[in-house]
mmCIF file of C-alpha atoms (C1' of nucleotides) in Angstrom:
data_model
loop_
_atom_site.group_PDB
_atom_site.id
_atom_site.type_symbol
_atom_site.label_atom_id
_atom_site.label_comp_id
_atom_site.label_asym_id
_atom_site.label_seq_id
_atom_site.Cartn_x
_atom_site.Cartn_y
_atom_site.Cartn_z
ATOM 1 C CA MET A 23 2.718 7.573 0.687
ATOM 2 C CA PRO A 24 0.474 5.271 -1.179
ATOM 3 C CA GLU A 25 -2.510 3.564 0.359
ATOM 4 C CA LEU A 26 -6.004 3.308 -1.086
ATOM 5 C CA ALA A 27 -6.763 7.022 -1.326
ATOM 6 C CA GLU A 28 -3.291 8.147 -2.337
ATOM 7 C CA VAL A 29 -3.259 5.546 -5.104
ATOM 8 C CA TYR A 30 -6.569 6.914 -6.309
ATOM 9 C CA PHE A 31 -5.116 10.399 -6.320
ATOM 10 C CA HIS A 32 -2.023 9.452 -8.317
ATOM 11 C CA ALA A 33 -4.028 7.453 -10.859
ATOM 12 C CA GLY A 34 -6.176 10.520 -11.451
ATOM 13 C CA LYS A 35 -3.192 12.492 -12.704
ATOM 14 C CA TRP A 36 -2.694 10.036 -15.552
ATOM 15 C CA LYS A 37 -6.398 9.369 -16.141
ATOM 16 C CA ALA A 38 -6.890 13.040 -16.883
ATOM 17 C CA TRP A 39 -5.102 12.327 -20.187
ATOM 18 C CA GLN A 40 -7.516 9.700 -21.474
ATOM 19 C CA GLY A 41 -7.833 10.003 -25.231
ATOM 20 C CA GLN A 42 -4.285 11.305 -25.681
ATOM 21 C CA SER A 43 -1.914 8.984 -27.562
ATOM 22 C CA PHE A 44 1.345 7.898 -25.907
ATOM 23 C CA SER A 45 4.615 6.188 -26.747
ATOM 24 C CA LEU A 46 7.200 4.662 -24.434
ATOM 25 C CA LEU A 47 10.010 7.192 -24.033
ATOM 26 C CA HIS A 48 12.117 5.845 -21.190
ATOM 27 C CA VAL A 49 12.261 2.818 -18.937
ATOM 28 C CA ALA A 50 14.996 2.146 -16.362
ATOM 29 C CA ARG A 51 15.306 -1.530 -17.215
ATOM 30 C CA ASN A 52 18.023 -2.220 -14.637
ATOM 31 C CA LYS A 53 15.909 -0.999 -11.725
ATOM 32 C CA ARG A 54 14.183 -3.368 -9.394
ATOM 33 C CA CYS A 55 10.743 -1.824 -9.894
ATOM 34 C CA CYS A 56 11.002 -2.432 -13.667
ATOM 35 C CA ARG A 57 12.082 -6.076 -13.453
ATOM 36 C CA SER A 58 8.655 -7.290 -14.645
ATOM 37 C CA PHE A 59 8.507 -4.758 -17.443
ATOM 38 C CA ASP A 60 8.970 -6.405 -20.840
ATOM 39 C CA VAL A 61 11.126 -3.791 -22.551
ATOM 40 C CA SER A 62 11.025 -5.409 -25.984
ATOM 41 C CA LEU A 63 7.228 -5.566 -25.863
ATOM 42 C CA GLY A 64 7.241 -1.910 -24.849
ATOM 43 C CA ARG A 65 9.516 -0.775 -27.656
ATOM 44 C CA LYS A 66 7.601 -2.736 -30.268
ATOM 45 C CA GLU A 67 3.994 -2.229 -29.176
ATOM 46 C CA PHE A 68 3.951 0.892 -27.101
ATOM 47 C CA CYS A 69 3.797 3.332 -29.978
ATOM 48 C CA ASP A 70 1.247 6.094 -30.410
ATOM 49 C CA LEU A 71 -1.521 4.303 -28.493
ATOM 50 C CA PRO A 72 -4.361 6.258 -26.883
ATOM 51 C CA LEU A 73 -4.810 6.023 -23.115
ATOM 52 C CA THR A 74 -8.167 4.289 -23.194
ATOM 53 C CA ALA A 75 -8.952 3.813 -19.505
ATOM 54 C CA GLY A 76 -7.469 3.851 -16.007
ATOM 55 C CA PHE A 77 -8.544 1.744 -13.036
ATOM 56 C CA THR A 78 -7.518 1.404 -9.408
ATOM 57 C CA HIS A 79 -8.061 -1.505 -7.050
ATOM 58 C CA GLY A 80 -6.641 -1.264 -3.559
ATOM 59 C CA LYS A 81 -3.029 -0.264 -4.030
ATOM 60 C CA ARG A 82 -2.957 -1.367 -7.669
ATOM 61 C CA MET A 83 -3.482 0.631 -10.822
ATOM 62 C CA LEU A 84 -4.175 -0.539 -14.349
ATOM 63 C CA PHE A 85 -3.970 1.652 -17.438
ATOM 64 C CA GLN A 86 -5.279 0.528 -20.799
ATOM 65 C CA PHE A 87 -3.595 1.741 -23.972
ATOM 66 C CA GLY A 88 -5.330 1.128 -27.255
ATOM 67 C CA VAL A 89 -7.423 -2.020 -27.003
ATOM 68 C CA THR A 90 -5.110 -4.784 -25.836
ATOM 69 C CA LEU A 91 -2.118 -3.209 -24.108
ATOM 70 C CA PHE A 92 -2.208 -2.900 -20.307
ATOM 71 C CA LEU A 93 0.226 -1.205 -17.938
ATOM 72 C CA GLU A 94 0.027 -2.264 -14.298
ATOM 73 C CA VAL A 95 1.501 0.094 -11.705
ATOM 74 C CA HIS A 96 2.104 -0.390 -7.986
ATOM 75 C CA LEU A 97 3.610 2.493 -6.009
ATOM 76 C CA GLY A 98 5.216 0.410 -3.270
ATOM 77 C CA MET A 99 6.417 2.539 -0.387
ATOM 78 C CA THR A 100 7.658 5.672 -2.144
ATOM 79 C CA GLY A 101 6.264 5.623 -5.673
ATOM 80 C CA SER A 102 4.438 8.500 -7.314
ATOM 81 C CA LEU A 103 2.959 9.453 -10.660
ATOM 82 C CA ARG A 104 2.983 12.822 -12.321
ATOM 83 C CA ALA A 105 1.944 14.393 -15.599
ATOM 84 C CA GLU A 106 3.874 17.390 -16.847
ATOM 85 C CA ALA A 107 4.225 19.491 -19.962
ATOM 86 C CA ASN A 108 7.999 19.135 -20.086
ATOM 87 C CA TRP A 109 9.831 16.218 -18.616
ATOM 88 C CA GLN A 110 12.023 17.803 -15.955
ATOM 89 C CA GLU A 111 13.939 14.665 -15.137
ATOM 90 C CA LEU A 112 14.148 13.999 -11.421
ATOM 91 C CA ALA A 113 16.203 11.390 -9.627
ATOM 92 C CA HIS A 114 14.373 8.031 -9.710
ATOM 93 C CA ASP A 115 12.176 8.688 -12.739
ATOM 94 C CA HIS A 116 11.950 5.070 -13.912
ATOM 95 C CA LEU A 117 9.233 5.121 -16.569
ATOM 96 C CA VAL A 118 8.241 7.940 -18.889
ATOM 97 C CA LEU A 119 5.534 8.014 -21.559
ATOM 98 C CA LYS A 120 5.370 10.804 -24.088
ATOM 99 C CA GLY A 121 2.188 11.956 -25.753
ATOM 100 C CA GLY A 122 1.765 15.199 -27.646
ATOM 101 C CA GLU A 123 2.585 17.954 -25.187
ATOM 102 C CA VAL A 124 2.509 15.827 -22.047
ATOM 103 C CA PHE A 125 4.778 13.361 -20.278
ATOM 104 C CA LEU A 126 3.503 10.729 -17.864
ATOM 105 C CA VAL A 127 6.143 9.847 -15.279
ATOM 106 C CA PHE A 128 6.540 7.032 -12.728
ATOM 107 C CA ASN A 129 9.034 7.890 -9.980
ATOM 108 C CA ASP A 130 10.087 5.630 -7.106
ATOM 109 C CA PRO A 131 13.219 6.234 -4.965
ATOM 110 C CA ARG A 132 13.140 2.993 -3.003
ATOM 111 C CA GLN A 133 11.961 0.879 -5.940
ATOM 112 C CA PHE A 134 9.529 -1.199 -3.916
ATOM 113 C CA GLY A 135 6.894 -0.393 -6.514
ATOM 114 C CA ARG A 136 6.575 -2.063 -9.906
ATOM 115 C CA VAL A 137 5.459 -1.495 -13.450
ATOM 116 C CA ALA A 138 4.483 -4.296 -15.834
ATOM 117 C CA LEU A 139 3.210 -4.439 -19.370
ATOM 118 C CA SER A 140 0.927 -7.100 -20.818
ATOM 119 C CA HIS A 141 -1.455 -7.906 -23.638
ATOM 120 C CA SER A 142 -5.048 -8.882 -23.044
ATOM 121 C CA GLN A 143 -8.278 -8.933 -25.016
ATOM 122 C CA GLY A 144 -10.106 -6.375 -22.891
ATOM 123 C CA ILE A 145 -9.790 -6.038 -19.114
ATOM 124 C CA PRO A 146 -7.702 -9.002 -17.864
ATOM 125 C CA THR A 147 -9.633 -11.685 -16.006
ATOM 126 C CA TRP A 148 -7.304 -11.572 -13.015
ATOM 127 C CA TRP A 149 -8.135 -7.897 -12.583
ATOM 128 C CA GLU A 150 -11.881 -8.550 -12.708
ATOM 129 C CA GLU A 151 -11.533 -11.289 -10.123
ATOM 130 C CA LEU A 152 -9.734 -9.275 -7.435
ATOM 131 C CA PRO A 153 -11.375 -9.487 -3.997
ATOM 132 C CA PRO A 154 -13.857 -6.750 -2.939
ATOM 133 C CA GLU A 155 -12.404 -3.424 -1.840
ATOM 134 C CA PRO A 156 -13.363 -2.421 1.706
ATOM 135 C CA GLY A 157 -15.352 0.585 0.521
ATOM 136 C CA SER A 158 -17.301 -1.278 -2.169
ATOM 137 C CA ALA A 159 -20.871 -2.595 -2.036
ATOM 138 C CA ARG A 160 -19.623 -6.174 -2.272
ATOM 139 C CA PHE A 161 -17.757 -5.742 1.013
ATOM 140 C CA ASP A 162 -20.772 -6.410 3.234
ATOM 141 C CA PHE A 163 -20.860 -7.525 6.847
ATOM 142 C CA PRO A 164 -21.135 -11.262 6.094
ATOM 143 C CA HIS A 165 -18.031 -10.902 3.944
ATOM 144 C CA LEU A 166 -16.077 -9.501 6.898
ATOM 145 C CA GLN A 167 -17.378 -12.311 9.110
ATOM 146 C CA VAL A 168 -16.045 -14.882 6.657
ATOM 147 C CA LEU A 169 -12.634 -13.183 6.576
ATOM 148 C CA CYS A 170 -12.513 -13.134 10.377
ATOM 149 C CA ARG A 171 -13.440 -16.775 10.700
ATOM 150 C CA ARG A 172 -10.694 -17.706 8.288
ATOM 151 C CA ARG A 173 -8.022 -15.933 10.353
ATOM 152 C CA SER A 174 -9.361 -15.974 13.853
ATOM 153 C CA LYS A 175 -5.904 -16.528 15.373
ATOM 154 C CA ALA A 176 -4.259 -13.591 13.613
ATOM 155 C CA VAL A 177 -3.353 -10.406 15.434
ATOM 156 C CA ILE A 178 -5.920 -7.846 14.323
ATOM 157 C CA LYS A 179 -3.369 -5.240 13.226
ATOM 158 C CA SER A 180 -1.633 -7.702 10.872
ATOM 159 C CA PHE A 181 -5.005 -8.996 9.696
ATOM 160 C CA LEU A 182 -6.041 -5.577 8.401
ATOM 161 C CA LEU A 183 -2.834 -5.307 6.363
ATOM 162 C CA VAL A 184 -3.428 -8.468 4.316
ATOM 163 C CA GLN A 185 -4.145 -7.215 0.809
ATOM 164 C CA ASP A 186 -6.101 -10.309 -0.266
ATOM 165 C CA SER A 187 -8.608 -9.486 2.456
ATOM 166 C CA PHE A 188 -8.463 -5.688 2.697
ATOM 167 C CA PRO A 189 -7.143 -4.387 -0.615
ATOM 168 C CA GLY A 190 -5.813 -0.870 -0.190
ATOM 169 C CA ILE A 191 -5.586 -0.713 3.581
ATOM 170 C CA GLY A 192 -2.062 0.138 4.737
ATOM 171 C CA ASN A 193 -0.340 1.011 7.966
ATOM 172 C CA TRP A 194 -1.931 4.341 8.786
ATOM 173 C CA MET A 195 -5.433 3.272 7.742
ATOM 174 C CA ALA A 196 -5.214 0.130 9.869
ATOM 175 C CA ASP A 197 -4.201 2.174 12.913
ATOM 176 C CA GLU A 198 -6.949 4.695 12.187
ATOM 177 C CA ILE A 199 -9.635 2.018 11.900
ATOM 178 C CA LEU A 200 -8.607 0.320 15.150
ATOM 179 C CA TRP A 201 -8.437 3.618 17.000
ATOM 180 C CA GLN A 202 -11.856 4.682 15.799
ATOM 181 C CA ALA A 203 -13.280 1.248 16.629
ATOM 182 C CA ARG A 204 -11.583 1.371 20.062
ATOM 183 C CA ILE A 205 -9.892 -2.003 19.528
ATOM 184 C CA ASP A 206 -6.418 -2.786 20.910
ATOM 185 C CA PRO A 207 -4.225 -3.649 17.889
ATOM 186 C CA ARG A 208 -2.662 -6.611 19.746
ATOM 187 C CA ARG A 209 -5.989 -8.451 20.062
ATOM 188 C CA ARG A 210 -6.636 -11.667 18.170
ATOM 189 C CA VAL A 211 -9.323 -11.525 15.499
ATOM 190 C CA GLY A 212 -11.239 -14.371 17.115
ATOM 191 C CA SER A 213 -11.451 -12.546 20.448
ATOM 192 C CA LEU A 214 -13.739 -9.793 19.141
ATOM 193 C CA SER A 215 -17.299 -9.737 20.459
ATOM 194 C CA SER A 216 -20.120 -9.376 17.961
ATOM 195 C CA ASP A 217 -20.546 -5.725 18.998
ATOM 196 C CA GLU A 218 -16.861 -5.061 18.399
ATOM 197 C CA LEU A 219 -17.024 -6.799 15.053
ATOM 198 C CA ALA A 220 -19.995 -4.681 14.023
ATOM 199 C CA LEU A 221 -18.143 -1.502 14.995
ATOM 200 C CA LEU A 222 -14.998 -2.688 13.212
ATOM 201 C CA TYR A 223 -17.038 -3.189 10.062
ATOM 202 C CA LYS A 224 -18.515 0.287 10.336
ATOM 203 C CA LYS A 225 -15.085 1.859 10.724
ATOM 204 C CA VAL A 226 -13.465 -0.145 7.936
ATOM 205 C CA ARG A 227 -16.160 1.215 5.639
ATOM 206 C CA TYR A 228 -16.093 4.744 6.982
ATOM 207 C CA VAL A 229 -12.313 5.242 6.975
ATOM 208 C CA SER A 230 -11.942 3.723 3.492
ATOM 209 C CA ARG A 231 -14.638 5.848 1.912
ATOM 210 C CA GLU A 232 -13.864 9.052 3.767
ATOM 211 C CA ALA A 233 -10.151 8.755 2.918
ATOM 212 C CA VAL A 234 -10.901 8.484 -0.787
ATOM 213 C CA LYS A 235 -13.308 11.403 -0.547
ATOM 214 C CA ARG A 236 -10.791 13.636 1.219
ATOM 215 C CA ILE A 237 -7.395 12.535 -0.040
ATOM 216 C CA GLY A 238 -8.396 10.973 -3.329
ATOM 217 C CA SER A 239 -9.491 14.209 -4.939
ATOM 218 C CA ASP A 240 -6.902 16.774 -3.853
ATOM 219 C CA TYR A 241 -4.563 15.100 -1.366
ATOM 220 C CA SER A 242 -5.953 17.094 1.537
ATOM 221 C CA ASP A 243 -5.449 15.721 5.038
ATOM 222 C CA PRO A 244 -8.019 13.493 6.702
ATOM 223 C CA PRO A 245 -10.357 15.172 9.251
ATOM 224 C CA ALA A 246 -8.668 16.881 12.220
ATOM 225 C CA SER A 247 -10.502 14.580 14.608
ATOM 226 C CA TRP A 248 -8.737 11.497 13.200
ATOM 227 C CA LEU A 249 -5.714 9.816 14.768
ATOM 228 C CA PHE A 250 -3.865 10.503 11.506
ATOM 229 C CA ARG A 251 -3.026 14.048 12.540
ATOM 230 C CA HIS A 252 -1.413 12.945 15.799
ATOM 231 C CA ARG A 253 0.208 9.608 15.143
ATOM 232 C CA TRP A 254 3.719 10.671 14.122
ATOM 233 C CA LYS A 255 4.065 13.696 16.328
ATOM 234 C CA ASP A 256 6.624 13.270 19.080
ATOM 235 C CA GLY A 257 4.772 13.450 22.346
ATOM 236 C CA GLY A 258 1.559 12.885 20.415
ATOM 237 C CA VAL A 259 -1.568 12.777 22.528
ATOM 238 C CA CYS A 260 -4.817 10.869 21.982
ATOM 239 C CA PRO A 261 -7.531 13.368 20.987
ATOM 240 C CA LYS A 262 -10.067 11.314 22.961
ATOM 241 C CA THR A 263 -8.288 10.801 26.279
ATOM 242 C CA GLY A 264 -5.643 13.528 26.269
ATOM 243 C CA ARG A 265 -3.128 10.879 27.291
ATOM 244 C CA PRO A 266 0.058 9.912 25.422
ATOM 245 C CA LEU A 267 -0.155 7.714 22.344
ATOM 246 C CA VAL A 268 1.987 4.580 22.283
ATOM 247 C CA ARG A 269 4.181 3.428 19.410
ATOM 248 C CA GLU A 270 5.278 -0.192 19.192
ATOM 249 C CA THR A 271 6.082 -2.733 16.501
ATOM 250 C CA ILE A 272 3.222 -5.163 15.943
ATOM 251 C CA GLY A 273 3.399 -7.729 13.173
ATOM 252 C CA GLY A 274 6.588 -6.096 11.945
ATOM 253 C CA ARG A 275 5.050 -2.661 11.478
ATOM 254 C CA THR A 276 5.170 0.394 13.691
ATOM 255 C CA THR A 277 1.771 0.745 15.273
ATOM 256 C CA CYS A 278 0.350 3.766 17.057
ATOM 257 C CA TRP A 279 -2.502 3.424 19.495
ATOM 258 C CA SER A 280 -4.125 4.874 22.571
ATOM 259 C CA PRO A 281 -4.163 2.754 25.728
ATOM 260 C CA HIS A 282 -7.243 3.361 27.930
ATOM 261 C CA TRP A 283 -9.179 4.162 24.738
ATOM 262 C CA GLN A 284 -8.508 0.987 22.745
ATOM 263 C CA LEU A 285 -9.471 -2.056 24.783
ATOM 264 C "C1'" DA B 7 26.123 6.984 12.605
ATOM 265 C "C1'" DG B 8 22.210 4.799 13.171
ATOM 266 C "C1'" DC B 9 17.518 4.412 13.030
ATOM 267 C "C1'" DT B 10 13.112 5.285 10.810
ATOM 268 C "C1'" DC B 11 9.499 4.815 7.041
ATOM 269 C "C1'" DT B 12 1.790 4.962 4.413
ATOM 270 C "C1'" DG B 13 4.830 -2.255 1.127
ATOM 271 C "C1'" DT B 14 5.558 -6.892 -0.569
ATOM 272 C "C1'" DT B 15 7.583 -11.365 -0.736
ATOM 273 C "C1'" DA B 16 10.864 -15.163 0.098
ATOM 274 C "C1'" DT B 17 12.329 -17.695 3.751
ATOM 275 C "C1'" DC B 18 12.388 -19.011 8.382
ATOM 276 C "C1'" DT B 19 10.083 -21.473 12.532
ATOM 277 C "C1'" DG B 20 7.047 -23.938 15.265
ATOM 278 C "C1'" DA C 30 1.115 -28.579 4.826
ATOM 279 C "C1'" DC C 31 0.159 -24.397 7.398
ATOM 280 C "C1'" DA C 32 0.086 -19.843 9.717
ATOM 281 C "C1'" DG C 33 2.608 -16.431 11.629
ATOM 282 C "C1'" DA C 34 7.027 -14.065 12.188
ATOM 283 C "C1'" DT C 35 11.183 -12.201 10.205
ATOM 284 C "C1'" DA C 36 14.617 -10.505 6.787
ATOM 285 C "C1'" DA C 37 15.479 -8.378 2.649
ATOM 286 C "C1'" DC C 38 14.837 -5.049 -0.730
ATOM 287 C "C1'" DA C 39 16.928 0.639 -1.399
ATOM 288 C "C1'" DG C 40 16.949 5.392 -0.614
ATOM 289 C "C1'" DA C 41 16.175 9.679 2.001
ATOM 290 C "C1'" DG C 42 15.289 12.143 6.107
ATOM 291 C "C1'" DC C 43 16.109 12.998 10.935
#
DNA sequence: AGCTCTGTTATCTG
DNA sequence: ACAGATAACAGAGC
């Protein structure tokens, strides 16, 4: 289920074990999601190293072990992390770290996620140079204007899913933002009026931050007033208009929106 | 049985 | 060269 807030939630389960030392116990080297994982580096270096820090950026996670060893994790479509006292092996457990009385597990049935191990003197530069997250202070209105100018011909729904521009925003968040901003997902970015752009900005910020607040801490559902609660229900109805929601593929992704509300 | 899915990327097409 | 669209990846649930 991982978008911005879910990623934050999963990272928290591992981060809770900062200070504990870990060793590599198991890695499914033949699985697609482990193809970037250097097994020999893991076996040799990943031995009794303390979990020093954990970071998230958009849909990415980075865990630091010791001083120079870094584990990057992406959850793809179906990935999840867990921490448990005894490793009760489940189908699709692809990476397991053991430390004292706890096991850190990466599980991913569809294997669209990935894990990778690397050395770096301190936080890697590429991590520090990632573009601003939509909820961060650096993501100000002029920043959004620049992004829009650069892709004025793009369909707005697809635009919101580009991770270089909106790190962490995924399919349901994009639909939520457009619904709250009352913008038809099929519109072109360049067609937005300045009022619409201002409202879009507001909603990008609000949905990103509120999602982390709600889901990031305990995986609770977003507010009842959001589209989120209605979007996958058969015969789902727009909470604003009381009329049926529409589902259609836009930019290759199923999109849910409310005609008469989103213009 | 066939279609769906909260993601990314290589490969197309114009 | 470029942007946008599409197919492929792989499993589980309906």
